[in-house]
Short mmCIF file of N, CA and C in Angstrom, two decimals:
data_model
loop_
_atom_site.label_atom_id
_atom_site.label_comp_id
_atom_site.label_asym_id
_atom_site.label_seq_id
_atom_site.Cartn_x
_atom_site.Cartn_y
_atom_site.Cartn_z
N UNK R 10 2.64 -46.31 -7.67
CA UNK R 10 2.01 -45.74 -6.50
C UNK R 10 0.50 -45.90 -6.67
N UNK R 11 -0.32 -46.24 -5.69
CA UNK R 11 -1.18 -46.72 -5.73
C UNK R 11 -2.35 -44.92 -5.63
N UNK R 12 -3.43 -45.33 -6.23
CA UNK R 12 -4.52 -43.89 -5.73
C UNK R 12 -5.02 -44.49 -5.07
N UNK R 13 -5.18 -43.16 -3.72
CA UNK R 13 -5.86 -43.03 -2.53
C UNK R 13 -7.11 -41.98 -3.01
N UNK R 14 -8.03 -42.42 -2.24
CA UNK R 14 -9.42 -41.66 -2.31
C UNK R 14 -9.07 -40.05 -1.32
N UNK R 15 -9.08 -39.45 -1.92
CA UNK R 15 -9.29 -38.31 -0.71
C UNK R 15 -10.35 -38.28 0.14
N UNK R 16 -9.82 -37.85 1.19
CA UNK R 16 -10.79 -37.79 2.60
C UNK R 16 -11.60 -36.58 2.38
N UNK R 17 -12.69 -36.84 2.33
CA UNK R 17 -13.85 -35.75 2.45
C UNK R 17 -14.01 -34.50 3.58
N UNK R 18 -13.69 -33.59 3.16
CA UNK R 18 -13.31 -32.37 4.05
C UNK R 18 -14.89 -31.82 4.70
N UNK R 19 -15.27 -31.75 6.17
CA UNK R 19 -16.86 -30.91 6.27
C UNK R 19 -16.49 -29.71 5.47
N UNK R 20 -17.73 -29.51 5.08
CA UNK R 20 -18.04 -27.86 5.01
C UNK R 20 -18.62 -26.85 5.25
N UNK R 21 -17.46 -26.09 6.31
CA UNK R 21 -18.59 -25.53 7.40
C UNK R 21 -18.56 -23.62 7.00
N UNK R 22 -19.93 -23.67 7.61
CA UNK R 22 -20.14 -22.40 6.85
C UNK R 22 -20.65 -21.61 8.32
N UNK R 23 -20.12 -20.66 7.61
CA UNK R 23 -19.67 -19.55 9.34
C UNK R 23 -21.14 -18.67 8.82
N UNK R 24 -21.48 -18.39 10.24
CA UNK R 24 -22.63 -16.96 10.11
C UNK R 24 -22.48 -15.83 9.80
N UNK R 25 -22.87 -14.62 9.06
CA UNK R 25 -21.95 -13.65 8.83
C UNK R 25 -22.45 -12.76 10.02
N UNK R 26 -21.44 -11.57 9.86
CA UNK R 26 -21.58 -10.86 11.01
C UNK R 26 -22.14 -9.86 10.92
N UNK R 27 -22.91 -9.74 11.93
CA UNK R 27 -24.20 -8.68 12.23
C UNK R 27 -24.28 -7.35 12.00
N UNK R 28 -22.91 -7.21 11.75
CA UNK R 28 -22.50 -5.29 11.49
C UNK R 28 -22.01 -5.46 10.14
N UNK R 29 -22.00 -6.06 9.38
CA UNK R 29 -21.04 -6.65 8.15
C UNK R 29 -21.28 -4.64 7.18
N UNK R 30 -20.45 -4.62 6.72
CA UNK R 30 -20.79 -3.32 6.02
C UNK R 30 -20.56 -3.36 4.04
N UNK R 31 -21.31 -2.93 3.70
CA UNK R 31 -21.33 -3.42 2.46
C UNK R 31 -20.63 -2.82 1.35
N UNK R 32 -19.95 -3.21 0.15
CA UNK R 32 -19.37 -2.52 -0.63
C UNK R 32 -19.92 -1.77 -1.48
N UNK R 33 -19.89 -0.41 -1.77
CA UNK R 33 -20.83 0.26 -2.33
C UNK R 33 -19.68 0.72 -3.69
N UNK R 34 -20.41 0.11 -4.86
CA UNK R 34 -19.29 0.55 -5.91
C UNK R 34 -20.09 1.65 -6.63
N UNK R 35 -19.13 2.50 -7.30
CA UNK R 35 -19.43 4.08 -7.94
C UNK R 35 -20.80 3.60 -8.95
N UNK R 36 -21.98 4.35 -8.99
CA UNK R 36 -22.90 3.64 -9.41
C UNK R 36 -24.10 3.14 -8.96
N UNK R 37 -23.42 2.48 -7.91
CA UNK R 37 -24.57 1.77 -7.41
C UNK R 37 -25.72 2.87 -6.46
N UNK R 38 -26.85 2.65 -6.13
CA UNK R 38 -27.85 3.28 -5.12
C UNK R 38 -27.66 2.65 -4.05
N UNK R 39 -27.91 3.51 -2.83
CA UNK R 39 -27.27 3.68 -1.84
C UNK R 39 -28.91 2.98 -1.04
N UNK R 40 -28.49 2.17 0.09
CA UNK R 40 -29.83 1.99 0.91
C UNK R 40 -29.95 2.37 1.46
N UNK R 41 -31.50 3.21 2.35
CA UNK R 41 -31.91 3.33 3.34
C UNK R 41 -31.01 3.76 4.29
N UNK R 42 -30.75 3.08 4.79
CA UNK R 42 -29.52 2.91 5.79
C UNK R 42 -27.92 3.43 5.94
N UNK R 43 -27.70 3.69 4.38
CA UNK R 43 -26.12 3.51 4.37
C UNK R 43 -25.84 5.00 4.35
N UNK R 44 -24.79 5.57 4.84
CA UNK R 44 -24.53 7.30 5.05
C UNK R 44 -24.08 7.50 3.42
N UNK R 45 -24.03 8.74 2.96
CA UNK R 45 -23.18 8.93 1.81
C UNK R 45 -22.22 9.85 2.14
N UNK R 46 -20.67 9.24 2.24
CA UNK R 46 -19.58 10.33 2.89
C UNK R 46 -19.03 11.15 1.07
N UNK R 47 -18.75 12.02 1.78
CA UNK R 47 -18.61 13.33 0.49
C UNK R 47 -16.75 12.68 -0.19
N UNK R 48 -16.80 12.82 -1.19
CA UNK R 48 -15.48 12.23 -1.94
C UNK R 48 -14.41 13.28 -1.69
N UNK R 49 -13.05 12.98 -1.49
CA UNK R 49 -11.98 13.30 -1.00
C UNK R 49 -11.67 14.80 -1.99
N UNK R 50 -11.51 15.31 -1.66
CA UNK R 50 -11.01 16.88 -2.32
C UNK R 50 -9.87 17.23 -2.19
N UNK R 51 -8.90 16.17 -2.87
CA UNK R 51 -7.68 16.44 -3.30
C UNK R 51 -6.84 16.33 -4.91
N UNK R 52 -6.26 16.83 -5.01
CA UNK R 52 -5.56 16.32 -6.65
C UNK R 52 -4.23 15.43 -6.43
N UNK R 53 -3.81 15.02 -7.41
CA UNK R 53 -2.46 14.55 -7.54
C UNK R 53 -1.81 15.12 -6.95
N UNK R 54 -1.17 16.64 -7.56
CA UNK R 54 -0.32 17.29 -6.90
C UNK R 54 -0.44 17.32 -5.77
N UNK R 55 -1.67 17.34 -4.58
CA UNK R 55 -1.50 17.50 -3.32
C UNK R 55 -0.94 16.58 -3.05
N UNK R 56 -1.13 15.39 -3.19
CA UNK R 56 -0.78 13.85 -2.63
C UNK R 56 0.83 14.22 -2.93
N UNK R 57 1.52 14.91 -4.09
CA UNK R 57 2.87 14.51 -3.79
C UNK R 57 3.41 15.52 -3.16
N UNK R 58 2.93 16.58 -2.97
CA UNK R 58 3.12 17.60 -2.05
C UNK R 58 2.82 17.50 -0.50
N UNK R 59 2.22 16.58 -0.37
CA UNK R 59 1.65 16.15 0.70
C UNK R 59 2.90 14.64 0.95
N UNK R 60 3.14 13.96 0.40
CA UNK R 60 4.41 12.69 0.41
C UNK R 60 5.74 13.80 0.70
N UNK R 61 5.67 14.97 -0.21
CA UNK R 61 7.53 15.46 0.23
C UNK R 61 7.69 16.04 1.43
N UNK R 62 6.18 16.49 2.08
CA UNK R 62 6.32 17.62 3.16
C UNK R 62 6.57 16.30 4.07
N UNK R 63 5.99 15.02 4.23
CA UNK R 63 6.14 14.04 4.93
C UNK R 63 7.64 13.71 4.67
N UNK R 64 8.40 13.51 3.83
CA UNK R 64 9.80 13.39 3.63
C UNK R 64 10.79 14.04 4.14
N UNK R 65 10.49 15.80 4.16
CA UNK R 65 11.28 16.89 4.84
C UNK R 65 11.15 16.79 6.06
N UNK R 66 9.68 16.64 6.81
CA UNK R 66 9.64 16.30 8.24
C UNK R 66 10.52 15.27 8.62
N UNK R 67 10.36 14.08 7.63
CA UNK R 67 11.06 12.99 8.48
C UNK R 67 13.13 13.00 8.28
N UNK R 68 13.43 14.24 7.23
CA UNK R 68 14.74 14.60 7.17
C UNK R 68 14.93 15.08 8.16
N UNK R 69 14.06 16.00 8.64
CA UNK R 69 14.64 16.92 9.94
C UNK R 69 14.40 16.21 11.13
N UNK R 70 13.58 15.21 11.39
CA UNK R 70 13.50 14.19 12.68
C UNK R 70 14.90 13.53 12.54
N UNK R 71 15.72 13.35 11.46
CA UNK R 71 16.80 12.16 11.51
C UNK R 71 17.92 13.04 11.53
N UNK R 72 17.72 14.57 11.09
CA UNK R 72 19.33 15.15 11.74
C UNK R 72 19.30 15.07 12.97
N UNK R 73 18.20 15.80 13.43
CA UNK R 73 18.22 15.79 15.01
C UNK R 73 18.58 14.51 15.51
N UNK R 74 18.13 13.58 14.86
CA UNK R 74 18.28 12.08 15.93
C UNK R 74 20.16 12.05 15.65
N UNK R 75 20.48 11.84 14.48
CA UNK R 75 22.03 12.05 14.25
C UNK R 75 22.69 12.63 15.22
N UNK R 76 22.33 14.26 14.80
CA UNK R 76 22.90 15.36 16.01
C UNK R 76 22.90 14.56 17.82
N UNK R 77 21.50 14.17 18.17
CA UNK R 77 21.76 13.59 19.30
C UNK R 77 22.88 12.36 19.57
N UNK R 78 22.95 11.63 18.89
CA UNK R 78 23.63 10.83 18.93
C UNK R 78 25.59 11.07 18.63
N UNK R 79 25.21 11.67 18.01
CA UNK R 79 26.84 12.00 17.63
C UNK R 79 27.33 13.31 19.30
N UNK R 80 25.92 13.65 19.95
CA UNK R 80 26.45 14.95 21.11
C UNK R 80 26.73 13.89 22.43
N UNK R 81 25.73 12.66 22.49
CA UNK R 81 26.14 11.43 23.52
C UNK R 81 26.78 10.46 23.59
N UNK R 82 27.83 10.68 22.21
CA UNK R 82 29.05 9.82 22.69
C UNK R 82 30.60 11.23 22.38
N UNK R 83 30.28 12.09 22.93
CA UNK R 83 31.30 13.20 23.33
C UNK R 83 31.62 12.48 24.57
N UNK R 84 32.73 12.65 25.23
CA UNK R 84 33.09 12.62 26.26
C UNK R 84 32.35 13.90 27.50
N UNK R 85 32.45 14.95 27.15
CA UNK R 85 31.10 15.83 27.80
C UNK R 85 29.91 16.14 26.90
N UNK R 86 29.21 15.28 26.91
CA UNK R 86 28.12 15.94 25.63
C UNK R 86 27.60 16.77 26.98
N UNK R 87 26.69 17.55 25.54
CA UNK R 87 25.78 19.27 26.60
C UNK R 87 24.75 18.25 26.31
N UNK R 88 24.60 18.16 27.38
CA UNK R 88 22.61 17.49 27.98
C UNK R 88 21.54 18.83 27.63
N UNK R 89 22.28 20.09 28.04
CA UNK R 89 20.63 20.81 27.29
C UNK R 89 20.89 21.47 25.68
N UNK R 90 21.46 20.69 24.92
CA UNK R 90 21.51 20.50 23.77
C UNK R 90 21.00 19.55 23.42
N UNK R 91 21.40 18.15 23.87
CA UNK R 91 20.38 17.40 23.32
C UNK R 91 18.91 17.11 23.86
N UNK R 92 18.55 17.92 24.90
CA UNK R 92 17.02 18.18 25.40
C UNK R 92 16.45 19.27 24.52
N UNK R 93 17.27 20.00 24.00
CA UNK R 93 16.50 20.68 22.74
C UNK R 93 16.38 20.06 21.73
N UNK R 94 17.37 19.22 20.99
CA UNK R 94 17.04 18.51 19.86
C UNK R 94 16.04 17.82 20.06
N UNK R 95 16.20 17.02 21.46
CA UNK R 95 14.92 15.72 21.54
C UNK R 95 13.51 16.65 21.47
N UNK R 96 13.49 17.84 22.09
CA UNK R 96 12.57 18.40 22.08
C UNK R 96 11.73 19.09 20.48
N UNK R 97 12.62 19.26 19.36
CA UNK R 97 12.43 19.74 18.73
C UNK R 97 11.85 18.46 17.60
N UNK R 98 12.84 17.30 17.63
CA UNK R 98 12.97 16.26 17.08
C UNK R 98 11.07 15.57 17.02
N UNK R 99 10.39 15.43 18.86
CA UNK R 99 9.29 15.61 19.01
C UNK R 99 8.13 16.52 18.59
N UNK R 100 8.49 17.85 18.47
CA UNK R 100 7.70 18.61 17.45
C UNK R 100 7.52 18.45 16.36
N UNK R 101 8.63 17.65 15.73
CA UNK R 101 8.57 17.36 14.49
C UNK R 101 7.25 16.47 14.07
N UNK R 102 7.87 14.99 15.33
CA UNK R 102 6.72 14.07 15.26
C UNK R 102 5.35 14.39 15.15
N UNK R 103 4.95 15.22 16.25
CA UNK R 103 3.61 15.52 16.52
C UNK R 103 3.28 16.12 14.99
N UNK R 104 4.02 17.09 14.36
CA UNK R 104 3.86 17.74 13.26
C UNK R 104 3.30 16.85 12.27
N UNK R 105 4.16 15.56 12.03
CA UNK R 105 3.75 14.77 10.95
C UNK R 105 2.81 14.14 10.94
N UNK R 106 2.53 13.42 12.32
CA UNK R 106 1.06 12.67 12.95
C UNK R 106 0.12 13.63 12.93
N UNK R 107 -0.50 15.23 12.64
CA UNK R 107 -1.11 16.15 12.16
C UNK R 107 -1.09 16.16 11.03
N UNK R 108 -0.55 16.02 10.37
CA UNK R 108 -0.18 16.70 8.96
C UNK R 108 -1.13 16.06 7.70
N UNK R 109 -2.20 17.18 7.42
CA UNK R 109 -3.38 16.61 6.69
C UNK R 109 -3.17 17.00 5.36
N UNK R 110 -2.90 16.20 4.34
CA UNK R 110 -3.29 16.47 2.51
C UNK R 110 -4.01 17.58 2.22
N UNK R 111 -5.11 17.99 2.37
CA UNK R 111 -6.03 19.25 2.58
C UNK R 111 -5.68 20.38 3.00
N UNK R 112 -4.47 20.35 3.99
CA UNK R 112 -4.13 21.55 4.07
C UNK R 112 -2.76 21.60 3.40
N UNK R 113 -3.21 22.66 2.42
CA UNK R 113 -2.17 23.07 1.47
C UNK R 113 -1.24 24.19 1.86
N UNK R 114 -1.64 25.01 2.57
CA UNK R 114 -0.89 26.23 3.19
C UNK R 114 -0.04 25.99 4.24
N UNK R 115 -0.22 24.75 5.06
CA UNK R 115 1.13 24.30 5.76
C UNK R 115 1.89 22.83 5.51
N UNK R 116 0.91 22.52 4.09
CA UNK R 116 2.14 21.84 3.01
C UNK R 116 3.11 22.43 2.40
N UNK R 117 2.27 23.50 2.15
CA UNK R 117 3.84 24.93 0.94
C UNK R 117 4.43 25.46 2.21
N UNK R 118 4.18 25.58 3.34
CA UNK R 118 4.69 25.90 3.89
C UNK R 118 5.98 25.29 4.79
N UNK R 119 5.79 23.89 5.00
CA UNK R 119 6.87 22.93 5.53
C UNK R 119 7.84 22.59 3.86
N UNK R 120 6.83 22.56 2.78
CA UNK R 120 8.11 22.21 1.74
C UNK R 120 9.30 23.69 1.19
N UNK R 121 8.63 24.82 2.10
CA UNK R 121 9.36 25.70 1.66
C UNK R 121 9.95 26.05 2.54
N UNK R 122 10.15 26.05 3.93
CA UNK R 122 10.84 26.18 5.20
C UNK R 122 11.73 25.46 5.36
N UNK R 123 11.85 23.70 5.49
CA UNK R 123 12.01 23.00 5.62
C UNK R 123 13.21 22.11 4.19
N UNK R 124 12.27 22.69 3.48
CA UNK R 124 13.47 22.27 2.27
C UNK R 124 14.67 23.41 1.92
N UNK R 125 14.21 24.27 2.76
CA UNK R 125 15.43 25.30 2.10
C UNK R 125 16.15 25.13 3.86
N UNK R 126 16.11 24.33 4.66
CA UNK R 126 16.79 23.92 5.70
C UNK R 126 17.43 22.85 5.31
N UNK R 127 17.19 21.78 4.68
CA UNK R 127 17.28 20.45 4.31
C UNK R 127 18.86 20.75 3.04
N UNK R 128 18.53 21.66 2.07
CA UNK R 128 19.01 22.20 1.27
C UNK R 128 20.92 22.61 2.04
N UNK R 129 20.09 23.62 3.54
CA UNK R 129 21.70 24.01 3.91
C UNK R 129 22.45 23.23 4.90
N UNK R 130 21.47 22.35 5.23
CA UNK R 130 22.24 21.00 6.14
C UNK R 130 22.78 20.52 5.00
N UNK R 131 22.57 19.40 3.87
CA UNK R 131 23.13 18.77 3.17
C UNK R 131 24.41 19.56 2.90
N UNK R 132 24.02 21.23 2.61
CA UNK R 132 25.68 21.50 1.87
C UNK R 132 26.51 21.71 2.60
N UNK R 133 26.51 21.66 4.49
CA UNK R 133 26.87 21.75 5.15
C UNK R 133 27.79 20.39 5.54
N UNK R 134 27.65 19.24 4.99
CA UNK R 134 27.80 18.24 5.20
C UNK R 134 28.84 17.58 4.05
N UNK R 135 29.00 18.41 2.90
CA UNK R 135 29.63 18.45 1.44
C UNK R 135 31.19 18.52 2.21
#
């Protein structure tokens, strides 16, 4: 096989962009210009306390979705049964799309409500 010369590629060089924002590593001095945002005030434990309360929410969004589903293929399902689940199912949502690491008092509070619900569905299901 014979060598071919490679074809010479341009090289084009882009402008950077006008808002470009810069990486500021731990250490470094800050310019003029740049805000200094205050560092996150959480621990470990919140983060996994904060991951299970997100887990229990999303247990209790999926009975309800179950529950709905298993009430609309009854031959009479109750429609304002499953307008409460859907309704509740939605509180849930909104709950989780809220649901901030920082607040710890309605983290202990969904992992302790919620898991001792989670707790009597499952044995309900045994």
């Amino acid at each position: 096989m014979a060598f071919v010369e490679p074809i010479p590629m341009p090289s084009n060089t882009y402008p950077l962009h006008q808002n470009e924002i810069p990486l500021i590593l731990d250490g470094e001095h800050l310019a003029s210009y740049q805000v200094e945002r205050p560092a996150p005030q959480w621990s470990q434990d919140d983060c996994v306390n904060y991951e299970s309360a997100r887990e229990l929410i999303g247990l209790m969004m999926a009975y309800r979705s179950e529950w709905i589903s298993r009430e609309r293929l009854r031959p009479q399902p109750d429609l304002a049964l499953v307008a409460s689940w859907t309704a509740e199912r939605s509180a849930y949502a909104a709950e989780l799309r809220g649901l901030d690491v920082g607040d710890r008092d309605n983290i202990a509070r969904i992992r302790r409500d919620y898991g001792a619900e989670a707790r009597r569905l499952a044995a309900l299901e045994r």
